[in-house]
Amino acid sequence: MNDVQEVTSPATSLTGPATCVTKVELRVSCKALLDRDTLNKSDPCVVLMVQNNGQWVELDRTEVIKSNLHPVFGKVFCLDYYFEEVQKLRFEVYDIHGTHSIGTRDDDFLGGMECTLGQIVAQKKMVKPLLLKYGKYAGKSTITVGFSLCVYIGTFLFLLLQDLFSKSDPFLEIFRINDDGTEQLVHRTEVIKNNLNPVWEPFKVSLMSLCSCNEERKYDAVKISLWRFCLKESFFSSSQLHRVYSFLDYIMGGCQIHFTVAIDFTASNGDPRNSCSLHYINPYQPNEYLKALIAVGEICQDYDSDKRFSALGFGARIPPNYEVSHDFAINFNPDDDECEGIQGVVEAYQNCLPKIQLYGPTNVSPIINRLAKVAAGDGNIKDASRYHILLILTDGVVTDMADTREAIVRASYQPLSIIIVGVGNADFTDMQILDGDDGVLRSPKGEPVLRDIVQFVPFRDFKTVSVFSPSVTCSLSIHFSTSWHLTALKQLNRIFFLMQYPQLV
């Protein structure tokens, strides 16, 4: 008998290395559309546009529904979701005339809505008013965009076949059958010598590469209808399913991201009044501190429901006594260090500079300890539904390296990730120690981190913000999937999973 198991152990696949991409589905409906037709009701169609290099390009469109002002479209938009990118979408609704629906120039525009894919993912179901040209409301018209994962039973499959061969030295090949009938090799196992009952090492094959998330697709190479086979209860009797969690599982489970930025105000940055200073405020373009802050913050803000972000500073003398502080609110409100949106953080930063004296040294452990304490409190909440991201912007190597290593090891037990961005032209070689890419980071006493929570990036290595942002934030989704509070979210994810696929209950 064939066993189908889902596994989580690593393996090599012909589909290439893992990337920070997930396939998602969007479903669209509208209510109270404008009635443009004289004799009949409007015949609506929704056109999905994506922004590419600043230009709006049509990606796909729904079917046309005749004479309906409250359409629920059957068309499903399938998109690649990248956590590390701001993916701008525009939904345009048209009243289609005639039998040809190729263009929309001669059709009546019923309204449009712009958003990001991240906003839809975070809200799960987005309801927005439709706007006409120049921002005018299209009456009471609204559009609803629902989101779901393009996943059915699990993310990866492991096939165990026994008593299938008449020769020794067997190996298994899995092919995808394309629409034109051609075969595409997806995975090849290792060869097991002299064994008529082979059990191969577990391997990973993504559903996207295997069947494009289509559970009805059949594969003659293994002589089974893969998904129908999976759903038979008898095949689970001697197997164990292990759900492979992703970043989107956390979002669907109700997890919220809380974003905190910590800014280096040490004297090595230079006098902010001097144009050579890293803190110089140029009225025509942002400095490197602002560029890094905006690049990371704009991505994280989609997953924070209240859009309020903590903004901290270190290494400066602050009013009223002008004592050195390595952990202060840049809005100078110790009871509420949060700002309204990324723009609020930018304004607080600009207003802070004239009021402080840049000093030193570059100590970051106090802020890491502070965030770890806050994250520990959130981690004790029953559903563990908040994850913290700390963005540290600094122009040099930290002075308190031993204390920082100790703080990171302690923080690795909490729902927290740390992004450190090196600003300016300093030698950041020693900062790579904190990243842990060359080995496991350890405290001065030799205790290893529970999981990798730090990503260090020198800003100068990236010529544009569009390249910098994905390189930094892609690792965050990996931090999520290895977070200690994975177990606490399993029940939440199970609820959402069964809501999506009640036929599996």
Coordinates of C-alpha atoms in Angstrom, one line a residue:
M1 CA 0.0 0.0 0.0
N2 CA 1.2 3.5 -0.7
D3 CA 1.6 5.9 2.2
V4 CA 1.4 9.7 1.7
Q5 CA 3.1 11.7 4.4
E6 CA 3.8 15.3 4.9
V7 CA 7.2 16.0 6.3
T8 CA 9.3 19.0 7.4
S9 CA 12.9 17.7 7.0
P10 CA 15.1 19.4 4.5
A11 CA 15.9 17.9 1.1
T12 CA 17.1 18.8 -2.3
S13 CA 14.6 19.3 -5.1
L14 CA 14.8 20.1 -8.7
T15 CA 12.5 23.0 -8.2
G16 CA 15.4 25.2 -6.9
P17 CA 16.1 27.0 -3.6
A18 CA 13.4 28.2 -1.4
T19 CA 12.3 31.8 -1.8
C20 CA 10.1 34.2 0.1
V21 CA 7.1 33.6 -2.1
T22 CA 3.6 32.1 -1.5
K23 CA 0.8 31.6 -3.9
V24 CA -2.4 33.4 -2.8
E25 CA -5.9 33.6 -4.3
L26 CA -8.1 36.7 -4.4
R27 CA -11.9 36.6 -4.8
V28 CA -13.8 39.7 -5.7
S29 CA -17.4 40.9 -5.2
C30 CA -19.1 44.3 -5.4
K31 CA -22.2 46.0 -4.0
A32 CA -24.4 48.9 -5.0
L33 CA -22.6 49.5 -8.3
L34 CA -23.7 52.6 -10.4
D35 CA -26.2 51.8 -13.0
R36 CA -24.9 53.2 -16.3
D37 CA -27.3 51.5 -18.7
T38 CA -30.6 53.1 -19.7
L39 CA -32.7 50.0 -20.2
N40 CA -30.8 47.4 -18.2
K41 CA -28.6 47.2 -15.2
S42 CA -24.8 47.4 -15.6
D43 CA -22.8 44.4 -16.9
P44 CA -19.8 44.6 -14.5
C45 CA -16.3 43.3 -14.9
V46 CA -13.3 43.8 -12.6
V47 CA -9.9 44.4 -14.1
L48 CA -6.9 43.7 -11.8
M49 CA -3.9 46.0 -12.3
V50 CA -0.5 45.7 -10.8
Q51 CA 2.2 48.4 -10.5
N52 CA 5.4 47.6 -12.4
N53 CA 8.2 50.2 -12.4
G54 CA 5.7 52.9 -11.6
Q55 CA 3.3 51.9 -14.4
W56 CA -0.1 50.2 -14.0
V57 CA -0.3 47.0 -16.0
E58 CA -3.3 44.7 -16.4
L59 CA -2.7 41.3 -14.8
D60 CA -6.1 39.7 -15.2
R61 CA -9.8 40.3 -15.2
T62 CA -13.0 38.6 -14.1
E63 CA -15.9 37.4 -16.2
V64 CA -18.7 39.8 -17.2
I65 CA -21.9 39.3 -15.1
K66 CA -24.9 40.5 -17.0
S67 CA -27.4 43.0 -15.4
N68 CA -26.1 42.9 -11.8
L69 CA -25.3 45.7 -9.5
H70 CA -24.2 43.3 -6.7
P71 CA -22.0 40.9 -8.5
V72 CA -20.1 38.0 -6.9
F73 CA -17.4 37.0 -9.4
G74 CA -16.4 33.4 -9.9
K75 CA -13.0 34.3 -11.3
V76 CA -10.1 33.7 -8.9
F77 CA -7.0 35.9 -9.2
C78 CA -3.9 33.9 -8.3
L79 CA -0.8 36.0 -7.4
D80 CA 2.7 35.5 -6.0
Y81 CA 2.9 37.1 -2.6
Y82 CA 6.2 38.4 -1.4
F83 CA 6.3 39.6 2.3
E84 CA 9.5 41.6 1.5
E85 CA 7.9 43.8 -1.2
V86 CA 5.2 46.4 -1.3
Q87 CA 3.0 45.0 -4.0
K88 CA 0.5 47.7 -5.2
L89 CA -2.8 46.6 -6.7
R90 CA -5.6 48.4 -8.4
F91 CA -9.1 47.0 -9.0
E92 CA -11.1 48.8 -11.7
V93 CA -14.8 48.0 -12.3
Y94 CA -16.2 48.6 -15.8
D95 CA -19.7 48.3 -17.3
I96 CA -18.9 46.1 -20.4
H97 CA -20.8 46.8 -23.6
G98 CA -21.2 44.2 -26.4
T99 CA -19.9 40.7 -26.7
H100 CA -16.2 41.7 -26.8
S101 CA -14.5 42.4 -23.6
I102 CA -10.9 42.9 -24.7
G103 CA -10.6 46.6 -24.0
T104 CA -12.1 49.1 -21.5
R105 CA -11.6 52.5 -23.2
D106 CA -15.1 52.6 -24.6
D107 CA -16.7 51.1 -21.5
D108 CA -18.2 53.0 -18.5
F109 CA -15.9 53.2 -15.6
L110 CA -17.8 52.3 -12.4
G111 CA -15.0 52.9 -9.9
G112 CA -11.7 51.7 -8.7
M113 CA -9.8 50.9 -5.5
E114 CA -6.0 50.9 -4.8
C115 CA -4.3 48.9 -2.0
T116 CA -1.3 46.7 -1.4
L117 CA -1.4 42.9 -1.4
G118 CA 0.0 43.0 2.1
Q119 CA -3.0 45.0 3.3
I120 CA -5.4 42.3 1.9
V121 CA -3.4 39.5 3.5
A122 CA -3.3 41.2 6.9
Q123 CA -7.1 41.9 6.8
K124 CA -8.1 38.6 5.1
K125 CA -11.2 40.4 3.7
M126 CA -10.9 44.0 2.6
V127 CA -14.0 46.1 2.0
K128 CA -13.4 49.5 0.4
P129 CA -15.5 52.2 -1.3
L130 CA -15.1 52.5 -5.1
L131 CA -13.8 55.9 -6.2
L132 CA -14.3 57.6 -9.6
K133 CA -11.7 59.9 -11.2
Y134 CA -10.3 62.7 -9.0
G135 CA -11.2 60.8 -5.8
K136 CA -15.0 61.2 -6.0
Y137 CA -17.0 58.5 -4.4
A138 CA -19.0 56.2 -6.8
G139 CA -22.2 56.6 -4.8
K140 CA -22.4 53.9 -2.2
S141 CA -20.5 51.3 -4.3
T142 CA -18.1 49.1 -2.5
I143 CA -15.7 46.3 -3.5
T144 CA -14.8 43.3 -1.3
V145 CA -11.5 41.4 -1.9
G146 CA -11.1 38.1 0.0
F147 CA -7.8 36.3 0.5
S148 CA -7.0 32.6 0.9
L149 CA -3.9 30.5 0.6
C150 CA -3.3 28.4 -2.5
V151 CA -2.8 25.4 -0.3
Y152 CA -5.0 22.3 0.3
I153 CA -3.7 19.6 2.7
G154 CA -0.1 20.6 3.3
T155 CA 2.8 22.4 1.8
F156 CA 5.0 19.4 1.1
L157 CA 4.5 15.7 0.4
F158 CA 6.6 12.7 1.0
L159 CA 5.7 9.5 -1.0
L160 CA 6.6 6.1 0.4
L161 CA 6.1 3.2 -2.1
Q162 CA 6.6 -0.4 -1.2
D163 CA 6.5 -3.7 -3.1
L164 CA 6.4 -1.8 -6.4
F165 CA 9.6 -2.9 -8.0
S166 CA 10.8 -6.1 -9.6
K167 CA 14.4 -5.0 -9.9
S168 CA 17.0 -3.8 -7.4
D169 CA 18.6 -0.3 -7.1
P170 CA 15.3 1.6 -7.3
F171 CA 14.8 5.3 -7.4
L172 CA 11.7 7.4 -7.7
E173 CA 11.0 10.2 -10.2
I174 CA 8.0 12.5 -9.9
F175 CA 6.8 14.3 -13.0
R176 CA 4.4 17.1 -13.5
I177 CA 2.1 16.6 -16.5
N178 CA 1.7 19.9 -18.3
D179 CA -1.4 21.0 -20.0
D180 CA 0.1 20.1 -23.4
G181 CA 0.8 16.5 -22.3
T182 CA 4.6 17.0 -21.8
E183 CA 6.3 15.8 -18.7
Q184 CA 8.4 18.0 -16.4
L185 CA 10.7 16.3 -13.9
V186 CA 10.0 17.8 -10.4
H187 CA 12.0 15.5 -8.1
R188 CA 14.3 12.5 -8.3
T189 CA 15.1 10.5 -5.1
E190 CA 18.4 8.9 -4.3
V191 CA 19.1 5.4 -5.5
I192 CA 18.7 2.6 -2.9
K193 CA 20.9 -0.3 -3.6
N194 CA 19.6 -3.9 -3.6
N195 CA 16.3 -3.3 -2.0
L196 CA 12.9 -4.3 -3.2
N197 CA 11.1 -2.5 -0.4
P198 CA 12.8 0.9 -0.5
V199 CA 12.1 3.7 1.9
W200 CA 13.6 7.0 0.6
E201 CA 14.8 9.9 2.6
P202 CA 12.1 12.5 3.1
F203 CA 12.0 15.2 0.5
K204 CA 10.1 18.4 -0.2
V205 CA 8.1 19.2 -3.3
S206 CA 6.0 22.4 -3.3
L207 CA 2.4 22.1 -4.4
M208 CA 3.0 25.0 -6.8
S209 CA 5.7 23.0 -8.7
L210 CA 3.7 19.8 -8.6
C211 CA 0.2 20.8 -9.5
S212 CA -0.2 24.6 -9.5
C213 CA -2.4 24.2 -6.5
N214 CA -5.0 22.3 -8.6
E215 CA -6.2 19.3 -6.5
E216 CA -7.9 17.7 -9.5
R217 CA -4.8 17.3 -11.6
K218 CA -3.8 13.7 -12.2
Y219 CA -0.3 12.3 -12.5
D220 CA 0.1 9.2 -14.6
A221 CA 3.7 8.9 -13.4
V222 CA 2.4 7.6 -10.0
K223 CA -0.9 6.2 -11.3
I224 CA -3.0 8.1 -8.8
S225 CA -5.1 11.2 -8.6
L226 CA -2.9 12.8 -6.1
W227 CA -5.3 14.9 -4.0
R228 CA -8.2 12.5 -4.2
F229 CA -5.8 9.9 -2.9
C230 CA -4.7 12.1 -0.1
L231 CA -8.2 12.8 1.1
K232 CA -9.1 9.1 1.6
E233 CA -9.1 8.5 5.4
S234 CA -7.7 5.0 5.1
F235 CA -4.3 6.4 3.9
F236 CA -4.0 8.4 7.1
S237 CA -4.4 5.4 9.3
S238 CA -0.7 4.5 9.2
S239 CA 0.7 8.0 8.6
Q240 CA 1.2 11.2 10.5
L241 CA 0.5 14.6 9.0
H242 CA 2.8 17.5 10.1
R243 CA 1.5 20.9 9.1
V244 CA 4.3 23.0 7.6
Y245 CA 3.7 26.5 8.9
S246 CA 4.6 29.7 6.9
F247 CA 4.5 33.4 7.5
L248 CA 1.0 33.6 6.1
D249 CA -0.2 30.9 8.6
Y250 CA 0.7 33.4 11.4
I251 CA -1.2 36.2 9.7
M252 CA -4.3 34.0 9.1
G253 CA -4.0 33.0 12.8
G254 CA -4.5 36.6 13.8
C255 CA -0.8 37.5 14.5
Q256 CA -0.1 41.2 14.5
I257 CA 3.4 42.8 13.9
H258 CA 4.6 45.5 16.2
F259 CA 7.4 47.6 14.6
T260 CA 10.0 49.5 16.6
V261 CA 12.8 51.6 15.3
A262 CA 15.9 52.5 17.3
I263 CA 18.2 55.3 15.9
D264 CA 21.8 56.0 16.6
F265 CA 22.4 59.5 17.8
T266 CA 26.1 59.2 18.6
A267 CA 28.6 62.0 17.7
S268 CA 30.3 59.9 15.0
N269 CA 27.3 60.7 12.8
G270 CA 28.5 64.3 12.5
D271 CA 26.8 67.6 13.4
P272 CA 23.2 67.4 11.9
R273 CA 23.6 71.1 10.8
N274 CA 26.5 70.1 8.5
S275 CA 25.6 68.7 5.1
C276 CA 28.2 66.0 5.5
S277 CA 26.4 64.6 8.6
L278 CA 24.5 61.3 8.3
H279 CA 21.7 63.0 10.2
Y280 CA 21.6 66.1 7.9
I281 CA 18.0 66.9 6.8
N282 CA 18.1 67.6 3.1
P283 CA 14.8 69.2 2.0
Y284 CA 15.0 67.5 -1.4
Q285 CA 15.9 63.9 -0.5
P286 CA 15.9 61.7 2.6
N287 CA 19.2 60.8 4.3
E288 CA 20.2 57.1 4.7
Y289 CA 18.5 56.8 8.1
L290 CA 15.2 57.9 6.6
K291 CA 15.6 55.7 3.5
A292 CA 16.2 52.6 5.6
L293 CA 13.4 53.4 8.0
I294 CA 10.8 54.0 5.3
A295 CA 11.9 50.9 3.3
V296 CA 11.4 48.5 6.1
G297 CA 8.6 50.4 7.9
E298 CA 6.3 50.6 4.8
I299 CA 6.3 46.8 4.6
C300 CA 5.7 46.1 8.2
Q301 CA 2.9 48.7 8.6
D302 CA 0.5 46.6 6.6
Y303 CA 0.5 44.0 9.3
D304 CA 0.0 46.4 12.3
S305 CA -3.7 47.1 12.8
D306 CA -3.3 50.3 14.7
K307 CA -0.4 51.7 12.6
R308 CA 1.3 53.0 15.7
F309 CA 5.1 52.4 15.9
S310 CA 7.6 52.9 18.7
A311 CA 10.5 55.2 17.9
L312 CA 13.5 55.1 20.2
G313 CA 17.0 56.7 20.2
F314 CA 20.3 55.9 21.8
G315 CA 23.7 57.5 22.3
A316 CA 22.6 61.2 22.9
R317 CA 22.3 63.7 25.6
I318 CA 18.7 64.5 26.0
P319 CA 16.7 67.3 27.7
P320 CA 16.0 68.5 30.3
N321 CA 19.2 67.5 32.1
Y322 CA 21.2 66.5 29.0
E323 CA 22.4 63.2 30.5
V324 CA 23.4 60.5 28.1
S325 CA 20.7 58.0 27.4
H326 CA 20.8 54.7 25.4
D327 CA 17.0 54.2 25.5
F328 CA 14.8 57.2 25.0
A329 CA 11.6 58.0 23.1
I330 CA 12.4 60.4 20.3
N331 CA 9.0 62.1 20.8
F332 CA 10.2 62.7 24.4
N333 CA 7.1 61.1 25.9
P334 CA 8.3 58.3 28.2
D335 CA 4.7 57.1 28.8
D336 CA 3.9 56.7 25.1
D337 CA 6.8 56.3 22.7
E338 CA 4.5 55.4 19.7
C339 CA 4.0 57.5 16.6
E340 CA 1.2 57.6 14.1
G341 CA 2.4 55.7 11.1
I342 CA 5.8 55.8 9.4
Q343 CA 5.3 59.5 8.6
G344 CA 4.8 60.1 12.3
V345 CA 8.1 58.4 13.0
V346 CA 9.8 60.6 10.3
E347 CA 8.4 63.8 11.9
A348 CA 9.4 62.7 15.4
Y349 CA 13.0 62.1 14.1
Q350 CA 13.2 65.4 12.4
N351 CA 11.8 67.3 15.4
C352 CA 14.1 65.4 17.8
L353 CA 17.4 66.4 16.1
P354 CA 17.6 70.1 17.2
K355 CA 16.7 69.2 20.8
I356 CA 19.4 66.7 21.5
Q357 CA 23.2 66.6 21.7
L358 CA 24.9 63.8 19.8
Y359 CA 27.3 61.9 22.1
G360 CA 28.0 58.2 22.7
P361 CA 29.0 55.4 23.0
T362 CA 27.1 53.1 20.7
N363 CA 25.3 50.9 23.2
V364 CA 22.3 48.9 21.8
S365 CA 21.8 46.2 24.5
P366 CA 19.5 48.4 26.6
I367 CA 17.0 48.8 23.8
I368 CA 17.2 45.0 22.9
N369 CA 16.6 44.1 26.6
R370 CA 13.7 46.6 26.6
L371 CA 12.0 45.0 23.5
A372 CA 12.7 41.5 24.8
K373 CA 10.9 42.3 28.0
V374 CA 7.9 43.7 26.1
A375 CA 7.9 40.7 23.8
A376 CA 8.0 38.4 26.7
G377 CA 4.8 39.9 28.1
D378 CA 3.1 39.5 24.7
G379 CA 4.3 36.0 24.5
N380 CA 2.5 35.1 27.7
I381 CA -0.8 36.1 26.1
K382 CA -2.9 33.0 25.5
D383 CA -2.8 33.1 21.7
A384 CA 0.7 34.7 21.4
S385 CA -0.7 36.8 18.7
R386 CA 1.9 39.6 18.5
Y387 CA 5.3 39.5 17.0
H388 CA 7.9 42.3 17.4
I389 CA 10.4 43.6 14.8
L390 CA 13.2 45.9 16.1
L391 CA 15.0 47.9 13.4
I392 CA 18.3 49.3 14.7
L393 CA 19.9 52.0 12.5
T394 CA 23.6 52.7 13.4
D395 CA 26.6 54.3 11.8
G396 CA 29.2 52.0 13.5
V397 CA 30.1 48.9 15.4
V398 CA 28.4 48.6 18.7
T399 CA 30.5 49.4 21.8
D400 CA 28.8 47.0 24.2
M401 CA 29.4 43.9 22.1
A402 CA 29.4 41.4 25.0
D403 CA 26.3 42.9 26.5
T404 CA 24.6 42.9 23.1
R405 CA 25.4 39.2 22.5
E406 CA 24.0 38.4 25.9
A407 CA 20.8 40.4 25.1
I408 CA 20.3 38.7 21.7
V409 CA 20.6 35.3 23.3
R410 CA 18.0 36.2 25.8
A411 CA 15.8 37.8 23.2
S412 CA 15.9 34.7 21.0
Y413 CA 13.4 33.0 23.3
Q414 CA 10.8 35.7 22.7
P415 CA 8.6 36.5 19.6
L416 CA 11.1 39.1 18.3
S417 CA 13.3 39.7 15.3
I418 CA 16.1 42.3 15.0
I419 CA 17.2 44.0 11.9
I420 CA 20.4 46.0 12.1
V421 CA 21.2 48.4 9.3
G422 CA 24.7 49.9 9.0
V423 CA 24.5 53.5 7.8
G424 CA 27.5 55.3 6.3
N425 CA 31.0 54.1 5.3
A426 CA 32.3 52.6 8.6
D427 CA 33.9 49.2 8.8
F428 CA 31.1 46.9 9.8
T429 CA 33.1 43.6 9.8
D430 CA 32.6 43.0 13.5
M431 CA 28.9 43.4 13.2
Q432 CA 28.6 40.2 11.1
I433 CA 29.2 38.3 14.4
L434 CA 25.7 39.3 15.5
D435 CA 24.1 38.0 12.3
G436 CA 25.1 34.4 13.0
D437 CA 25.5 33.5 9.3
D438 CA 29.0 32.3 9.9
G439 CA 28.0 30.2 12.9
V440 CA 25.7 30.1 15.9
L441 CA 25.8 33.3 18.0
R442 CA 26.7 32.7 21.6
S443 CA 26.6 34.8 24.7
P444 CA 30.0 35.6 26.5
K445 CA 29.3 32.5 28.7
G446 CA 28.9 30.3 25.7
E447 CA 25.1 29.9 25.6
P448 CA 23.8 29.7 22.0
V449 CA 20.8 31.5 20.7
L450 CA 17.6 29.5 20.6
R451 CA 17.0 30.6 17.0
D452 CA 18.5 33.1 14.6
I453 CA 16.7 36.4 15.1
V454 CA 19.3 38.9 13.8
Q455 CA 19.8 40.2 10.3
F456 CA 22.6 42.7 9.7
V457 CA 22.9 44.6 6.4
P458 CA 25.2 47.5 5.4
F459 CA 23.0 50.1 3.6
R460 CA 25.8 51.0 1.2
D461 CA 25.8 47.5 -0.3
F462 CA 22.5 48.4 -2.0
K463 CA 22.3 51.0 -4.7
T464 CA 18.5 51.4 -4.5
V465 CA 15.9 51.1 -1.8
S466 CA 14.0 48.6 -4.0
V467 CA 16.9 46.2 -3.8
F468 CA 17.7 46.9 -0.1
S469 CA 14.1 46.2 1.2
P470 CA 13.7 42.6 0.0
S471 CA 17.2 41.6 1.1
V472 CA 16.4 42.7 4.6
T473 CA 12.8 41.7 5.2
C474 CA 12.8 38.4 3.4
S475 CA 14.6 36.9 6.4
L476 CA 11.7 38.0 8.7
S477 CA 9.4 35.4 7.2
I478 CA 12.0 32.7 8.1
H479 CA 12.2 34.1 11.7
F480 CA 8.5 33.8 11.9
S481 CA 8.4 30.1 10.9
T482 CA 11.1 29.2 13.5
S483 CA 9.6 31.3 16.3
W484 CA 9.1 29.6 19.7
H485 CA 5.4 30.5 19.7
L486 CA 4.6 28.3 16.7
T487 CA 2.9 25.8 19.0
A488 CA 0.7 28.5 20.6
L489 CA -0.7 29.4 17.2
K490 CA -1.4 25.9 16.0
Q491 CA -5.0 25.9 17.3
L492 CA -5.7 29.3 15.7
N493 CA -4.4 28.1 12.4
R494 CA -6.4 24.9 12.6
I495 CA -9.6 26.9 13.1
F496 CA -8.9 29.1 10.1
F497 CA -7.8 26.0 8.0
L498 CA -11.1 24.2 8.8
M499 CA -13.1 27.3 8.0
Q500 CA -11.5 27.3 4.6
Y501 CA -11.8 23.6 4.0
P502 CA -14.9 22.3 5.9
Q503 CA -14.9 19.2 3.6
L504 CA -11.9 17.9 5.5
V505 CA -13.7 17.9 8.9

